[in-house]
Short mmCIF file of C-alpha atoms in Angstrom, two decimals:
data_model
loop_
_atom_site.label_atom_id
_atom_site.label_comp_id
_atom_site.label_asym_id
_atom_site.label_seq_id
_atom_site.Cartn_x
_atom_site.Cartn_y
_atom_site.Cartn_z
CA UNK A 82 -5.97 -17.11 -26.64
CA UNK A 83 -3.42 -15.73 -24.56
CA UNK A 84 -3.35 -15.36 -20.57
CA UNK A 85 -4.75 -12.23 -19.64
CA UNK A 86 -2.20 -9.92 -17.20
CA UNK A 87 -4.12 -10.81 -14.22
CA UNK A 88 -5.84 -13.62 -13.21
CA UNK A 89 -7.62 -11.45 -9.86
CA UNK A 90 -6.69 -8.88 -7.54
CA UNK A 91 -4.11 -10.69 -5.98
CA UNK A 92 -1.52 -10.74 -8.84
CA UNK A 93 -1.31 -7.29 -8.70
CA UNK A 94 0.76 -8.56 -5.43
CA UNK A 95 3.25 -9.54 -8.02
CA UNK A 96 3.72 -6.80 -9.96
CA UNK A 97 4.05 -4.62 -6.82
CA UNK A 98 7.11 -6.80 -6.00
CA UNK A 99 8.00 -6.50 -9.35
CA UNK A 100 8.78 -2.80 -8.75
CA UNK A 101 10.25 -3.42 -5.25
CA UNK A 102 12.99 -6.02 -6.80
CA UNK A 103 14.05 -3.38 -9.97
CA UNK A 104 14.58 -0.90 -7.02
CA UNK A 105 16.91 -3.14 -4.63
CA UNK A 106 18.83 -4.06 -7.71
CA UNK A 107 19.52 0.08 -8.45
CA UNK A 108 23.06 1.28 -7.53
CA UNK A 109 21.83 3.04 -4.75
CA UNK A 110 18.32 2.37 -4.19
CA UNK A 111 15.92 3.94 -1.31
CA UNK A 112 15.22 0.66 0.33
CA UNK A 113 16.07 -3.29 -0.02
CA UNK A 114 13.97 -5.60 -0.59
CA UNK A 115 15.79 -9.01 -1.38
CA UNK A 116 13.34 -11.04 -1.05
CA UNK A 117 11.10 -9.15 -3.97
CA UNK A 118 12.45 -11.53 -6.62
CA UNK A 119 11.69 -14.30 -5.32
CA UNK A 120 8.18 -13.51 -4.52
CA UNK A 121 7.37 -12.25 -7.76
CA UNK A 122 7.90 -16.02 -9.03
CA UNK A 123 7.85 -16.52 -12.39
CA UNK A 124 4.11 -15.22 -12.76
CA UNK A 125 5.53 -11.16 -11.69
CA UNK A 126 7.91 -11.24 -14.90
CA UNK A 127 5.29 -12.17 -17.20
CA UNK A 128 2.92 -9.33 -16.09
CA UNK A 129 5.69 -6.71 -15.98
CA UNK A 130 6.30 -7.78 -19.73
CA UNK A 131 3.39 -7.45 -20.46
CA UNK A 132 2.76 -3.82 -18.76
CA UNK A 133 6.67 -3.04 -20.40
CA UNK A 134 5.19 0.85 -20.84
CA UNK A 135 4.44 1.19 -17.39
CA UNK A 136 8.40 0.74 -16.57
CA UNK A 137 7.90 4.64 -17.16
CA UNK A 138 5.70 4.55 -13.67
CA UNK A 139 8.23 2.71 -11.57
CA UNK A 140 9.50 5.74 -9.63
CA UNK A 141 6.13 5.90 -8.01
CA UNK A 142 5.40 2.79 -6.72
CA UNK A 143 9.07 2.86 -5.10
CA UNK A 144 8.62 6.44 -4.18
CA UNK A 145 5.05 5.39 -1.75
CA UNK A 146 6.78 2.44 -0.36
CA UNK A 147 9.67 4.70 0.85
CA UNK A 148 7.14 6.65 2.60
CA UNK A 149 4.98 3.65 4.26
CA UNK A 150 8.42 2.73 5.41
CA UNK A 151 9.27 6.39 6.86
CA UNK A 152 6.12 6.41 8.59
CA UNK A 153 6.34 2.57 9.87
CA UNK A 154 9.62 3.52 11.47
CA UNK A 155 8.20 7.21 12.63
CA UNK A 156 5.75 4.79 14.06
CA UNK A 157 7.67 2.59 16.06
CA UNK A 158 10.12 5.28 17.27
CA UNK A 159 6.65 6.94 18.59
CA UNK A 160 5.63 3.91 20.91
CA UNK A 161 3.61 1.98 18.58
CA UNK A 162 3.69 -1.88 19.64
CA UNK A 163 1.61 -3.24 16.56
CA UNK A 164 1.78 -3.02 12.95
CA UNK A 165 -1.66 -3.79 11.00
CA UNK A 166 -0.61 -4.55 7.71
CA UNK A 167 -4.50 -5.05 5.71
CA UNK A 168 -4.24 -6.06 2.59
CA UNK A 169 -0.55 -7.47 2.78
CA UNK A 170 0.43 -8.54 -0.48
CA UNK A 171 3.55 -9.75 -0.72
CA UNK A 172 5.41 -6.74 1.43
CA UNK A 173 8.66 -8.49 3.58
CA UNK A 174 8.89 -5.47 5.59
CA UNK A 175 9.13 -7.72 8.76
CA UNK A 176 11.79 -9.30 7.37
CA UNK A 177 13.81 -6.39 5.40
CA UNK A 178 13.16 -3.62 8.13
CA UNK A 179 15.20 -3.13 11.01
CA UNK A 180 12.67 -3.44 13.75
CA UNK A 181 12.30 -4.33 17.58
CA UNK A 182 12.11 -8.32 18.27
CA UNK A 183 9.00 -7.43 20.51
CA UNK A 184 7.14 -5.76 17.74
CA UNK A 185 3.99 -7.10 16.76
CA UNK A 186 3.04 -7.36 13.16
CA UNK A 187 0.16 -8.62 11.77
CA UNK A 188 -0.61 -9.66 7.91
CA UNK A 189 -3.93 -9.34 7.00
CA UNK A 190 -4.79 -11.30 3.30
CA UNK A 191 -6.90 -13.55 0.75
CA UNK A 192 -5.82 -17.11 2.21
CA UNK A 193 -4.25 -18.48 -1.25
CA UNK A 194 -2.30 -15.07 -1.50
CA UNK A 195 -0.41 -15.51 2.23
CA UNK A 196 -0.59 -19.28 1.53
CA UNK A 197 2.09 -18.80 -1.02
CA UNK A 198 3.79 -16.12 0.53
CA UNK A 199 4.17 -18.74 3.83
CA UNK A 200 5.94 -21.38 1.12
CA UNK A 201 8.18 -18.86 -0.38
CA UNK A 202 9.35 -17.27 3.17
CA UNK A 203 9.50 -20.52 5.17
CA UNK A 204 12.59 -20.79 5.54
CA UNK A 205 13.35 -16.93 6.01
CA UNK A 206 13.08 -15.44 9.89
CA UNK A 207 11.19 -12.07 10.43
CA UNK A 208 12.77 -9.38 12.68
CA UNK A 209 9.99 -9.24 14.53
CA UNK A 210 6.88 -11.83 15.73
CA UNK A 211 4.93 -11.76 13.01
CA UNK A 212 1.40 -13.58 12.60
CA UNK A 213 -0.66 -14.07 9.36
CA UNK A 214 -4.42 -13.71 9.23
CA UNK A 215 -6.20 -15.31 6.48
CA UNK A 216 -9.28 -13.58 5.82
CA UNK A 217 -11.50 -11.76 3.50
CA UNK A 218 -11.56 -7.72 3.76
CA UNK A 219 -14.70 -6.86 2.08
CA UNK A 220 -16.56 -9.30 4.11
CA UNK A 221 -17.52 -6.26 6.35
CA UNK A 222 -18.79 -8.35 9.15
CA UNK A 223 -15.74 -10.58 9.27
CA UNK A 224 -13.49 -7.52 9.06
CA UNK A 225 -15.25 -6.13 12.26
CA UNK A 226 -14.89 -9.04 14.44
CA UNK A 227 -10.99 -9.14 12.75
CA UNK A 228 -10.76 -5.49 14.32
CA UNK A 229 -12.03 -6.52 17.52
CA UNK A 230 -9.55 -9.06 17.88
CA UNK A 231 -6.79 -7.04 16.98
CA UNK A 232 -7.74 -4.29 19.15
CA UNK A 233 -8.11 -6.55 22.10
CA UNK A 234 -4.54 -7.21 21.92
CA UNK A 235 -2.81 -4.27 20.75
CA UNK A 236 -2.26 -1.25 22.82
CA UNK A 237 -0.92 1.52 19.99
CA UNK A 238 -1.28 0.64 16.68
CA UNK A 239 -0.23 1.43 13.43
CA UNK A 240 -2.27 0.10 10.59
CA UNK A 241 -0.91 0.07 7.05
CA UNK A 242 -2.85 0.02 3.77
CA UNK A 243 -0.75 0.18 0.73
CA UNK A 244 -2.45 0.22 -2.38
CA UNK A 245 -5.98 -1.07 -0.71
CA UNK A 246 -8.01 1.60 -1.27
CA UNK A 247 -8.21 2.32 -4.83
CA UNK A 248 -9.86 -0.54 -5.31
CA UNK A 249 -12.57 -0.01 -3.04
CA UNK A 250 -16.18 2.00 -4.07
CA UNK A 251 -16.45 5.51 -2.30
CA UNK A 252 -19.30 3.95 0.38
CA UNK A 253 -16.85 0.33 0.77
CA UNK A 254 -13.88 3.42 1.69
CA UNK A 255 -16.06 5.06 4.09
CA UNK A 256 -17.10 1.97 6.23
CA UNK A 257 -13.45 0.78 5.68
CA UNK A 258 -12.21 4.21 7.35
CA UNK A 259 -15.72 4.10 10.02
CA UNK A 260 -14.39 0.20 11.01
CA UNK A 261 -10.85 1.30 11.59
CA UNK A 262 -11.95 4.69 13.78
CA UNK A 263 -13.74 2.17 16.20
CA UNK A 264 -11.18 0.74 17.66
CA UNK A 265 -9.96 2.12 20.63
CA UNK A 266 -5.83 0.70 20.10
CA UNK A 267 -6.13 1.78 16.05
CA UNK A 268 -4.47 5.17 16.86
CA UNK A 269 -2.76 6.04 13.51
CA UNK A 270 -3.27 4.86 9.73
CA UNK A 271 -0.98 5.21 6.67
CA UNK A 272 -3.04 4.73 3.62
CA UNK A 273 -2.48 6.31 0.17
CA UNK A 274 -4.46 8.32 -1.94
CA UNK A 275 -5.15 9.65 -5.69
CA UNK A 276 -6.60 12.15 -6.99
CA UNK A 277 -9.63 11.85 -10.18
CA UNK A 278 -7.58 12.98 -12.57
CA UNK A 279 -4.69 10.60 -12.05
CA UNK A 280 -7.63 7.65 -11.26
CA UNK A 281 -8.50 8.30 -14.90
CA UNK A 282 -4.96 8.26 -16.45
CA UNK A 283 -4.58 4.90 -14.65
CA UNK A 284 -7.78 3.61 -15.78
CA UNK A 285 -6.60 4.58 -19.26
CA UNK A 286 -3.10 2.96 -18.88
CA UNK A 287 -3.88 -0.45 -17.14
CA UNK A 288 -8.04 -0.02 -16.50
CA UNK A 289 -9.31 -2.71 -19.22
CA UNK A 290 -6.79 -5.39 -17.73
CA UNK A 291 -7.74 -4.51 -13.99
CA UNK A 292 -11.20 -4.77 -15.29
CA UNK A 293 -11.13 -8.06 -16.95
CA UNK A 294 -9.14 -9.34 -13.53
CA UNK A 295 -12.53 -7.79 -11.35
CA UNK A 296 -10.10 -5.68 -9.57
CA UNK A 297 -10.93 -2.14 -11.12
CA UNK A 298 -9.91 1.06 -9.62
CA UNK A 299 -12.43 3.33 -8.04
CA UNK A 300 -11.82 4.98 -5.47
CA UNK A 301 -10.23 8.76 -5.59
CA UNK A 302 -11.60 11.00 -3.13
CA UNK A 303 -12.40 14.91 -5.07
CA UNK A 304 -11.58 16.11 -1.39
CA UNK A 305 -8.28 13.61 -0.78
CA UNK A 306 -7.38 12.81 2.64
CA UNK A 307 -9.87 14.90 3.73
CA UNK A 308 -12.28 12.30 2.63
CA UNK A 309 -11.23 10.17 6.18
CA UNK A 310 -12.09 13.31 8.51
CA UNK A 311 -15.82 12.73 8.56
CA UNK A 312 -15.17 8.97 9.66
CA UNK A 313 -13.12 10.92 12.75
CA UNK A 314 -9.11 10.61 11.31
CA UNK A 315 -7.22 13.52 11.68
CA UNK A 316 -4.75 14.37 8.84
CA UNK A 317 -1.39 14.44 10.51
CA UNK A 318 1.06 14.20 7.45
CA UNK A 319 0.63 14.47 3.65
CA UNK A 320 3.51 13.65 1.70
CA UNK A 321 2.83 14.08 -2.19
CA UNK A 322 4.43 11.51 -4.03
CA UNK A 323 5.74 13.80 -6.63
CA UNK A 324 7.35 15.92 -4.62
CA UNK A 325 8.87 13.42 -2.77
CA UNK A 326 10.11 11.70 -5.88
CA UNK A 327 11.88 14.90 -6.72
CA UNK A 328 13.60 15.32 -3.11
CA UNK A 329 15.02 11.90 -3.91
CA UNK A 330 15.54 12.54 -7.64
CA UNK A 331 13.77 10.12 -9.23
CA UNK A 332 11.34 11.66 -10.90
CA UNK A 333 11.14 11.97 -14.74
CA UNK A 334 12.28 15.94 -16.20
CA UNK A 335 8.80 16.92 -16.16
CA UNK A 336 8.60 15.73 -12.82
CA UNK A 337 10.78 18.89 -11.44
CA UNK A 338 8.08 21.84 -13.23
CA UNK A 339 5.61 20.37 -11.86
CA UNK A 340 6.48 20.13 -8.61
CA UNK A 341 6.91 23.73 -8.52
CA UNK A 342 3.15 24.00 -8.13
CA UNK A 343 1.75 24.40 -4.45
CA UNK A 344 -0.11 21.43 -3.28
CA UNK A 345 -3.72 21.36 -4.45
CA UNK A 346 -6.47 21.95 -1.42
CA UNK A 347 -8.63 19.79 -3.31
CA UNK A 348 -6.80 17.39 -5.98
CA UNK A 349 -9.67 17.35 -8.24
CA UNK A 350 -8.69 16.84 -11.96
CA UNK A 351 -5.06 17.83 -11.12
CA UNK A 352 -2.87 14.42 -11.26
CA UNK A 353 -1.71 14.02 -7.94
CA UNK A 354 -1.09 11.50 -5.12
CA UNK A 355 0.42 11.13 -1.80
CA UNK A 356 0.76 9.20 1.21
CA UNK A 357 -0.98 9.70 4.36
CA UNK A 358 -0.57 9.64 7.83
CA UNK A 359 -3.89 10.04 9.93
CA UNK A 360 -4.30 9.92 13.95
CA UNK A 361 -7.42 9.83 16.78
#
């Protein structure tokens, strides 16, 4: 019997880096990432084989991480003096980005996940201090005395959740977005967001292996960003990823009449996605 794609939710850590390393190897790609190779170890090649159709995806995934890092440097051009990055993964950021020695940022992650990210990295310097924080997000009441912690020692924060979400339930979403809102230093939030009808064309592409892995994708809001409002987020940016992907041309031919189309009030069954930038 062979290995299945993923083990749990943290190799999808892998193939994310996957995606980051094709990019930095491109002619002229939208960001560098040279340490994305290396952190994909051995284990990122084997899933990406294994996924080989969803090569076809790759412009999105680069496509929201050149937006997390328009709105991390928006960010720190604004005044912020911490970066909350939940859900981490296996993003060098502090180390590829050019940012402020005096910036704080934070990594927030399963402990086996940053473990190996630690080895990898060791002998790499960040740009910035950067501190690691092993811990469990869906442990709700660990999560809130995380917050409280963080809060206590930030004064403007940006927190960052790439690629968290989706895997969270609708209520799990809304306490997630309720937990953040608390905190009085948490002033903005960069999360992404997809609509139902692209949830369902992922479920359909990668669902069954996410599945078997316990790491299935859920959450994809009828209302989009909206969603956040009720836990008190404003909506201060929405960038779709599609039309983002054609500003930059990298979006397949289709990519270009679709576009076209003014952005949906309420995403619905409409395949769509974008990244977010929400404020207090």
């Amino acid at each position: 019997m062979s290995d299945p794609t993923f083990r749990n939710i943290s190799d999808t850590a892998l193939w994310a880096a996957m995606y980051r390393a094709g990019e930095t190897e491109r002619r002229r790609p939208l960001f560098r990432d040279p340490y994305a190779r290396r952190l994909a170890g051995t284990r990122g090649p084997e899933i990406a084989g294994k996924l080989r159709k969803q090569e076809r995806n790759a412009w999105a995934w680069v496509i929201r991480t050149f937006l997390f890092d328009h709105f991390i440097s928006e960010a720190i051009a604004g005044g912020a003096d911490t970066i909350i990055n939940l859900a981490a993964g296996l993003d060098a950021r502090p180390y590829r980005m050019n940012l402020p020695p005096a910036l704080k940022w934070v990594e927030v992650d399963l402990p086996p996940l940053l473990s190996y990210k630690e080895e990898i990295l060791r002998a790499d310097k960040p740009n910035c201090r950067l501190e690691r924080i092993p811990a469990d997000l869906g442990d709700r009441a660990a999560r809130q005395e995380l917050f409280e912690h963080l809060d206590a020692s930030a004064k403007n924060a940006l927190v960052i959740t790439e690629g968290l979400l989706i895997y969270l339930t609708p209520e799990d979403a809304r306490a997630f977005a309720d937990d953040l809102a608390e905190r009085r230093s948490f002033h903005r939030w960069v999360l992404d967001v997809v609509s139902p009808g692209l949830l369902r064309m992922m479920q359909r592409q990668v669902g069954a292996e996410l599945d078997r892995a316990r790491a299935p994708l859920q959450f994809a809001p009828e209302e989009g960003p909206e969603f956040f409002t009720r836990s008190g987020w404003k909506i201060a940016e929405v960038r779709s990823t599609l039309k983002a992907a054609v500003q930059q041309r990298r979006v397949p031919w289709w990519g270009y009449l679709f576009a076209l189309f003014p952005e949906p009030k309420r995403p619905g069954k409409q395949p769509w996605s974008a990244a977010c930038l929400l404020n207090r």
